[in-house]
Coordinates of C-alpha atoms and ligand atoms in Angstrom, one line a residue:
X1 CA 22.0 -13.0 -18.3
X2 CA 19.7 -12.4 -15.4
X3 CA 15.9 -12.5 -16.2
X4 CA 12.5 -11.2 -14.4
X5 CA 10.1 -14.1 -15.0
X6 CA 6.6 -12.3 -15.1
X7 CA 3.7 -14.9 -13.9
X8 CA 0.7 -13.7 -16.1
X9 CA -1.7 -16.0 -14.2
X10 CA -0.6 -14.6 -10.7
X11 CA -1.2 -11.1 -11.9
X12 CA -4.8 -11.5 -13.1
X13 CA -5.5 -13.4 -9.9
X14 CA -4.2 -10.3 -8.0
X15 CA -6.4 -8.2 -10.1
X16 CA -9.4 -10.5 -9.4
X17 CA -8.9 -10.4 -5.8
X18 CA -8.3 -6.6 -5.8
X19 CA -11.5 -5.9 -7.8
X20 CA -13.5 -8.4 -5.5
X21 CA -12.1 -6.6 -2.4
X22 CA -13.0 -2.9 -3.3
X23 CA -16.3 -4.0 -5.1
X24 CA -18.4 -1.9 -5.8
X25 CA -15.4 0.7 -6.3
X26 CA -13.8 0.6 -9.5
X27 CA -10.0 -0.3 -9.7
X28 CA -7.5 1.9 -11.7
X29 CA -4.5 -0.1 -12.3
X30 CA -1.4 2.3 -12.0
X31 CA 1.5 1.5 -14.5
X32 CA 3.9 4.2 -13.9
X33 CA 7.9 3.5 -14.0
X34 CA 7.1 0.7 -16.9
X35 CA 4.5 -0.8 -14.8
X36 CA 6.9 -0.9 -11.7
X37 CA 9.5 -2.5 -14.1
X38 CA 7.2 -5.4 -15.2
X39 CA 6.7 -4.0 -18.6
X40 CA 4.2 -1.7 -19.8
X41 CA 2.7 -3.1 -22.7
X42 CA 2.3 -6.6 -21.1
X43 CA 1.0 -5.1 -17.9
X44 CA -1.9 -3.3 -19.9
X45 CA -2.7 -5.9 -22.4
X46 CA -3.1 -8.2 -19.5
X47 CA -5.1 -6.1 -17.0
X48 CA -7.6 -5.3 -20.0
X49 CA -8.0 -8.8 -20.8
X50 CA -8.9 -9.3 -17.2
X51 CA -11.5 -6.5 -17.1
X52 CA -9.7 -3.7 -15.9
X53 CA -11.3 -0.5 -17.4
X54 CA -9.2 2.2 -15.8
X55 CA -5.5 2.8 -16.2
X56 CA -3.4 5.3 -14.3
X57 CA -0.3 6.4 -16.3
X58 CA 1.2 9.3 -14.4
X59 CA 2.2 11.2 -17.7
X60 CA 1.0 12.1 -20.9
X61 CA 3.7 10.0 -22.9
X62 CA 3.2 7.1 -21.0
X63 CA -0.6 7.4 -21.2
X64 CA -0.5 7.7 -24.9
X65 CA 1.1 4.4 -24.9
X66 CA -1.5 2.9 -22.6
X67 CA -4.0 4.1 -25.0
X68 CA -2.3 2.0 -27.8
X69 CA -2.3 -1.0 -26.0
X70 CA -5.5 -0.9 -24.3
X71 CA -7.9 0.3 -27.0
X72 CA -10.3 3.2 -27.4
X73 CA -12.8 1.9 -24.6
X74 CA -10.4 2.2 -21.5
X75 CA -10.3 5.3 -19.2
X76 CA -6.7 6.1 -19.3
X77 CA -5.8 8.9 -16.7
X78 CA -2.6 11.1 -16.9
X79 CA -2.0 13.3 -13.8
X80 CA 1.3 15.0 -14.4
X81 CA 1.0 18.7 -15.1
X82 CA 1.8 18.8 -19.0
X83 CA 2.9 21.0 -21.6
X84 CA 0.5 22.4 -24.3
X85 CA 1.6 20.0 -26.8
X86 CA 1.2 17.1 -24.4
X87 CA -2.2 18.7 -23.5
X88 CA -3.3 18.6 -27.3
X89 CA -2.1 14.9 -27.6
X90 CA -4.1 14.0 -24.8
X91 CA -7.1 15.3 -25.8
X92 CA -6.8 13.9 -29.1
X93 CA -6.4 10.4 -27.6
X94 CA -9.3 10.9 -25.2
X95 CA -7.3 10.8 -21.9
X96 CA -8.3 11.7 -18.6
X97 CA -6.4 14.5 -17.0
X98 CA -5.6 15.1 -13.5
X99 CA -5.5 19.0 -12.8
X100 CA -3.9 20.2 -9.5
X101 CA -3.1 23.9 -10.4
X102 CA -5.3 26.8 -11.3
X103 CA -2.8 27.7 -14.2
X104 CA -3.1 24.2 -15.7
X105 CA -6.9 24.0 -15.2
X106 CA -7.1 27.3 -17.5
X107 CA -4.4 25.9 -19.9
X108 CA -6.5 22.6 -20.2
X109 CA -9.6 24.5 -21.0
X110 CA -8.0 26.6 -23.5
X111 CA -6.6 23.9 -25.4
X112 CA -10.1 22.1 -25.3
X113 CA -11.5 25.3 -26.7
X114 CA -9.0 25.5 -29.6
X115 CA -9.5 22.0 -30.2
X116 CA -13.5 22.0 -30.0
X117 CA -13.8 19.2 -27.5
X118 CA -14.6 18.6 -23.9
X119 CA -11.4 17.7 -22.0
X120 CA -12.0 14.9 -19.3
X121 CA -10.8 16.5 -16.1
X122 CA -10.4 15.2 -12.3
X123 CA -9.6 18.2 -10.1
X124 CA -7.1 17.3 -7.3
X125 CA -7.3 19.0 -3.9
X126 CA -4.1 19.0 -1.6
X127 CA -5.6 17.2 1.2
X128 CA -2.5 17.7 3.4
X129 CA 0.6 16.0 1.7
X130 CA 1.7 19.3 0.1
X131 CA 3.0 17.7 -3.1
X132 CA 0.4 19.2 -5.7
X133 CA -3.2 20.0 -5.8
X134 CA -5.2 22.9 -5.2
X135 CA -5.2 24.0 -1.8
X136 CA -8.6 24.6 -0.2
X137 CA -8.6 28.4 -0.5
X138 CA -8.2 27.9 -4.4
X139 CA -11.0 25.5 -4.4
X140 CA -13.7 27.8 -5.0
X141 CA -12.4 29.6 -7.8
X142 CA -11.7 26.3 -9.4
X143 CA -15.0 25.5 -9.1
X144 CA -16.1 28.6 -10.6
X145 CA -13.6 28.0 -13.5
X146 CA -15.0 24.5 -14.0
X147 CA -18.8 25.5 -13.9
X148 CA -18.2 28.3 -16.6
X149 CA -16.2 25.7 -18.9
X150 CA -18.6 23.1 -18.4
X151 CA -21.4 25.5 -19.5
X152 CA -19.3 26.7 -22.7
X153 CA -18.9 22.7 -23.3
X154 CA -15.0 22.4 -22.9
X155 CA -14.7 20.6 -19.8
X156 CA -16.5 17.3 -18.5
X157 CA -15.6 17.2 -14.8
X158 CA -15.2 13.4 -14.3
X159 CA -13.7 13.2 -10.8
X160 CA -12.1 14.6 -7.7
X161 CA -9.0 13.1 -6.3
X162 CA -6.2 13.3 -3.9
X163 CA -3.3 11.4 -2.4
X164 CA -2.8 10.2 1.1
X165 CA 0.4 10.2 2.9
X166 CA -0.5 6.7 4.3
X167 CA 1.8 7.5 7.2
X168 CA -1.1 7.5 10.2
X169 CA -4.6 7.0 10.3
X170 CA -5.3 10.0 12.1
X171 CA -3.7 12.0 9.1
X172 CA -5.5 10.1 6.5
X173 CA -8.8 10.8 8.4
X174 CA -8.3 14.4 8.2
X175 CA -7.1 14.1 4.5
X176 CA -10.3 12.4 3.9
X177 CA -12.3 15.2 5.6
X178 CA -10.7 18.0 3.2
X179 CA -11.3 15.6 0.2
X180 CA -15.1 15.2 1.1
X181 CA -15.7 19.1 1.7
X182 CA -14.0 19.8 -1.6
X183 CA -16.7 17.3 -3.3
X184 CA -19.3 18.9 -1.4
X185 CA -18.5 22.3 -2.7
X186 CA -18.4 21.0 -6.2
X187 CA -21.7 19.2 -6.1
X188 CA -23.4 22.1 -4.1
X189 CA -22.4 24.6 -6.9
X190 CA -24.3 22.0 -9.4
X191 CA -21.3 20.3 -10.9
X192 CA -22.0 16.5 -10.8
X193 CA -19.1 14.5 -9.7
X194 CA -18.9 10.8 -11.0
X195 CA -15.7 9.5 -9.7
X196 CA -14.1 10.4 -6.3
X197 CA -10.6 8.7 -5.8
X198 CA -8.3 9.2 -2.7
X199 CA -6.5 5.7 -1.9
X200 CA -3.6 3.9 -3.3
X201 CA -2.8 0.1 -2.4
X202 CA -2.4 0.3 1.3
X203 CA -5.2 2.3 2.4
X204 CA -7.5 0.8 -0.4
X205 CA -6.8 -2.7 1.2
X206 CA -7.1 -1.9 4.7
X207 CA -9.3 1.4 5.1
X208 CA -12.5 0.9 3.0
X209 CA -14.2 4.0 4.7
X210 CA -11.4 6.0 2.9
X211 CA -12.3 4.5 -0.6
X212 CA -14.2 6.6 -3.1
X213 CA -15.8 4.9 -5.9
X214 CA -12.5 4.4 -7.8
X215 CA -9.1 3.2 -6.3
X216 CA -5.9 4.0 -7.8
X217 CA -3.5 0.8 -7.1
X218 CA -0.1 -0.2 -8.3
X219 CA 1.9 -2.0 -5.9
X220 CA -0.4 -4.6 -4.8
X221 CA -1.5 -5.5 -8.6
X222 CA 2.1 -6.8 -8.9
X223 CA 2.0 -8.5 -5.6
X224 CA 4.4 -5.9 -4.0
X225 CA 3.3 -5.6 -0.3
X226 CA 3.9 -2.4 1.8
X227 CA 7.3 -2.6 3.5
X228 CA 6.5 -3.4 7.1
X229 CA 2.8 -4.3 6.2
X230 CA 0.8 -7.0 6.4
X231 CA 0.4 -10.2 4.4
X232 CA -2.1 -9.9 1.9
X233 CA -4.6 -12.9 1.4
X234 CA -5.1 -13.7 -2.4
X235 CA -2.3 -11.5 -3.4
X236 CA 1.0 -13.0 -4.8
X237 CA 4.4 -11.5 -6.3
X238 CA 4.1 -11.6 -9.8
X239 CA 7.8 -11.2 -10.7
X240 CA 10.7 -13.6 -10.0
X241 CA 14.3 -12.4 -10.4
X242 CA 16.4 -15.2 -11.5
X243 CA 20.2 -15.0 -12.0
X244 CA 22.3 -17.9 -13.6
X245 CA 25.6 -18.9 -11.8
X246 CA 28.5 -17.8 -14.1
X247 CA 31.4 -19.3 -12.0
X248 CA 31.9 -21.5 -9.1
X249 CA 34.6 -20.4 -6.8
X250 CA 36.1 -22.1 -3.7
X251 CA 33.6 -20.8 -0.9
X252 CA 31.2 -18.8 -3.1
X253 CA 29.6 -18.7 -6.5
X254 CA 29.4 -15.9 -8.8
X255 CA 25.9 -14.8 -10.3
X256 CA 25.2 -12.8 -13.1
X257 CA 23.6 -10.0 -11.5
X258 CA 25.0 -6.7 -10.1
X259 CA 24.8 -3.1 -9.0
X260 CA 24.9 -1.9 -12.6
X261 CA 21.7 -3.8 -13.3
X262 CA 20.2 -1.8 -10.5
X263 CA 20.7 -4.3 -7.8
X264 CA 21.5 -2.3 -4.8
X265 CA 24.9 -3.4 -3.5
X266 CA 23.8 -2.5 0.0
X267 CA 22.2 -5.9 -0.2
X268 CA 25.2 -7.6 0.3
X269 CA 25.5 -9.3 3.4
X270 CA 22.0 -8.7 4.5
X271 CA 19.8 -11.2 2.8
X272 CA 19.6 -14.8 1.7
X273 CA 18.5 -16.1 -1.9
X274 CA 17.1 -19.4 -2.9
X275 CA 19.7 -21.7 -4.8
X276 CA 19.1 -25.3 -5.9
X277 CA 20.2 -26.5 -2.2
X278 CA 18.2 -23.8 -0.4
X279 CA 18.9 -20.5 1.1
X280 CA 22.2 -19.2 0.9
X281 CA 23.6 -15.8 2.0
X282 CA 24.3 -13.3 -0.5
X283 CA 27.7 -12.2 0.3
X284 CA 28.5 -9.1 -2.0
X285 CA 27.3 -7.1 -5.0
X286 CA 29.8 -6.3 -7.6
X287 CA 29.3 -4.3 -11.0
X288 CA 27.7 -6.8 -13.1
X289 CA 28.0 -9.9 -10.7
X290 CA 27.3 -10.7 -7.1
X291 CA 28.7 -13.6 -4.8
X292 CA 26.5 -16.2 -2.9
X293 CA 27.8 -18.7 -0.5
X294 CA 28.5 -21.9 -2.2
X295 CA 27.0 -25.3 -2.0
X296 CA 27.8 -28.9 -2.7
X297 CA 27.7 -29.6 -6.5
X298 CA 27.2 -25.9 -7.6
X299 CA 27.5 -25.5 -11.2
X300 CA 27.8 -23.1 -13.9
X301 CA 24.1 -22.7 -15.1
X302 CA 22.5 -23.3 -12.0
X303 CA 19.9 -20.8 -11.4
X304 CA 19.4 -18.6 -8.3
X305 CA 16.1 -17.1 -7.4
X306 CA 16.9 -13.6 -6.0
X307 CA 13.2 -12.7 -5.3
X308 CA 10.0 -13.9 -6.0
X309 CA 6.7 -15.4 -4.7
X310 CA 8.6 -18.0 -2.6
X311 CA 7.7 -21.2 -4.2
X312 CA 11.5 -22.1 -4.0
X313 CA 11.8 -20.5 -0.5
X314 CA 13.1 -17.3 -2.2
X315 CA 12.2 -14.1 -0.2
X316 CA 9.8 -11.3 -1.7
X317 CA 10.9 -8.2 -3.3
X318 CA 9.6 -6.3 -0.2
X319 CA 11.7 -8.5 2.3
X320 CA 14.7 -7.5 0.2
X321 CA 13.5 -3.9 0.4
X322 CA 13.0 -4.0 4.2
X323 CA 16.6 -5.1 4.8
X324 CA 17.8 -1.9 3.2
X325 CA 15.0 0.5 4.4
X326 CA 13.3 1.0 1.1
X327 CA 10.1 -0.4 -0.5
X328 CA 9.5 -3.3 -2.9
X329 CA 8.7 -1.1 -5.9
X330 CA 12.1 0.6 -5.4
X331 CA 13.9 -3.0 -5.9
X332 CA 11.7 -3.7 -8.8
X333 CA 11.6 -0.1 -10.7
X334 CA 15.6 0.0 -10.6
X335 CA 16.1 -3.2 -12.4
X336 CA 18.0 -2.2 -15.7
X337 CA 17.7 -3.5 -19.4
X338 CA 19.9 -6.2 -19.0
X339 CA 17.5 -8.0 -17.0
X340 CA 15.5 -9.4 -19.7
X341 CA 11.7 -9.6 -19.1
X342 CA 10.0 -12.8 -19.7
X343 CA 6.5 -13.2 -19.4
X344 CA 4.9 -16.8 -18.8
X345 CA 1.5 -17.3 -19.4
X346 CA -0.1 -20.5 -17.9
X347 CA -2.6 -21.6 -20.8
X348 CA -3.0 -25.1 -19.0
X349 CA -5.9 -23.8 -16.7
X350 CA -8.2 -22.9 -19.6
X351 CA -9.6 -25.0 -22.5
X352 CA -8.0 -22.6 -25.2
Ligands
PLP401 C1 1.8 5.6 -7.5 C2 0.7 6.3 -7.3 C3 -0.3 5.4 -6.8 C4 -0.3 3.7 -6.9 O1 0.4 3.6 -5.4 P1 0.6 2.1 -5.0 O2 0.9 2.5 -3.5 O3 1.5 1.4 -5.6 O4 -0.6 1.5 -5.1 C5 -1.5 6.0 -6.8 N1 -2.0 7.4 -7.1 C6 -0.7 8.3 -7.4 C7 -1.1 9.6 -7.5 C8 0.4 7.5 -7.4 O5 1.4 8.4 -7.6

């Protein structure tokens, strides 16, 4: 069976490198898509042990699972617009809610009123991506609504946030201007804004002037660099995909990993993988298997490293992604359940 080996020590080192780089801003660790395919409960437990106290979960269902693994004190942020049932569950679990429409803002306030609690809200301004968020024309009404609900005790405005396109510096600068105007408008009306968050991995790393006092980082925590992006000092891929040889043929070997495991068939003929004898071309990807150029003395049971941090010369998930015009996250999040997740904790470093 193919397996995805997760290096817990590498993950913690990435977290430490990121926290150090963004200091004094705080790190929100993003765990959508089952922690980018690495496994949610491991990711949350390990991050919290490493000192992370903000976790971004996309939807309420995921955030509730995060709450279970993270314990009561971590801040857990869910930014998908959610049903009333989900909002009720979120309020009961003390989740932070990202709110990007007027309709959702009113619903969250109503549900908080019914439950007699204060909803922890992060208001989203659409700073140009046009995916979601209140548009600047709606902002003043939203500010008024927030003020009234704060006075009634149904909201705590925790933060203001937005998401960047990360396509060009100019666009991101323009987005920041809109973002900061939105923060100013809230503060001018007397609403305190504790947290501002705008950047994901790439801009967090490269554009410190865009960071608010909280950054939302997924990819780089897992050591996934940006496609066509720079090498990242102190950041290492956390996951290694390993597939065993299941047949030795004349010119090729067959490995136990295929398109039905979520391994893109378009990679066939486009990448090298690391065999015990060094790099060999991946020839083709079939349903549950793939073929690789043979090497002398190949055996059934030999292990082929398909991607990883490069210790045996293997390429990274992002290098694979670049060969087919996608991003490293995509290579990881597509891997199916037949790929067993195996966490390796290196206990030899401490004196435990
Ligand atoms: C996925 C996501 C992030 C994290 O993005 P990375 O590039 O993986 O760091 C941050 N914010 C939002 C809203 C996201 O959807």
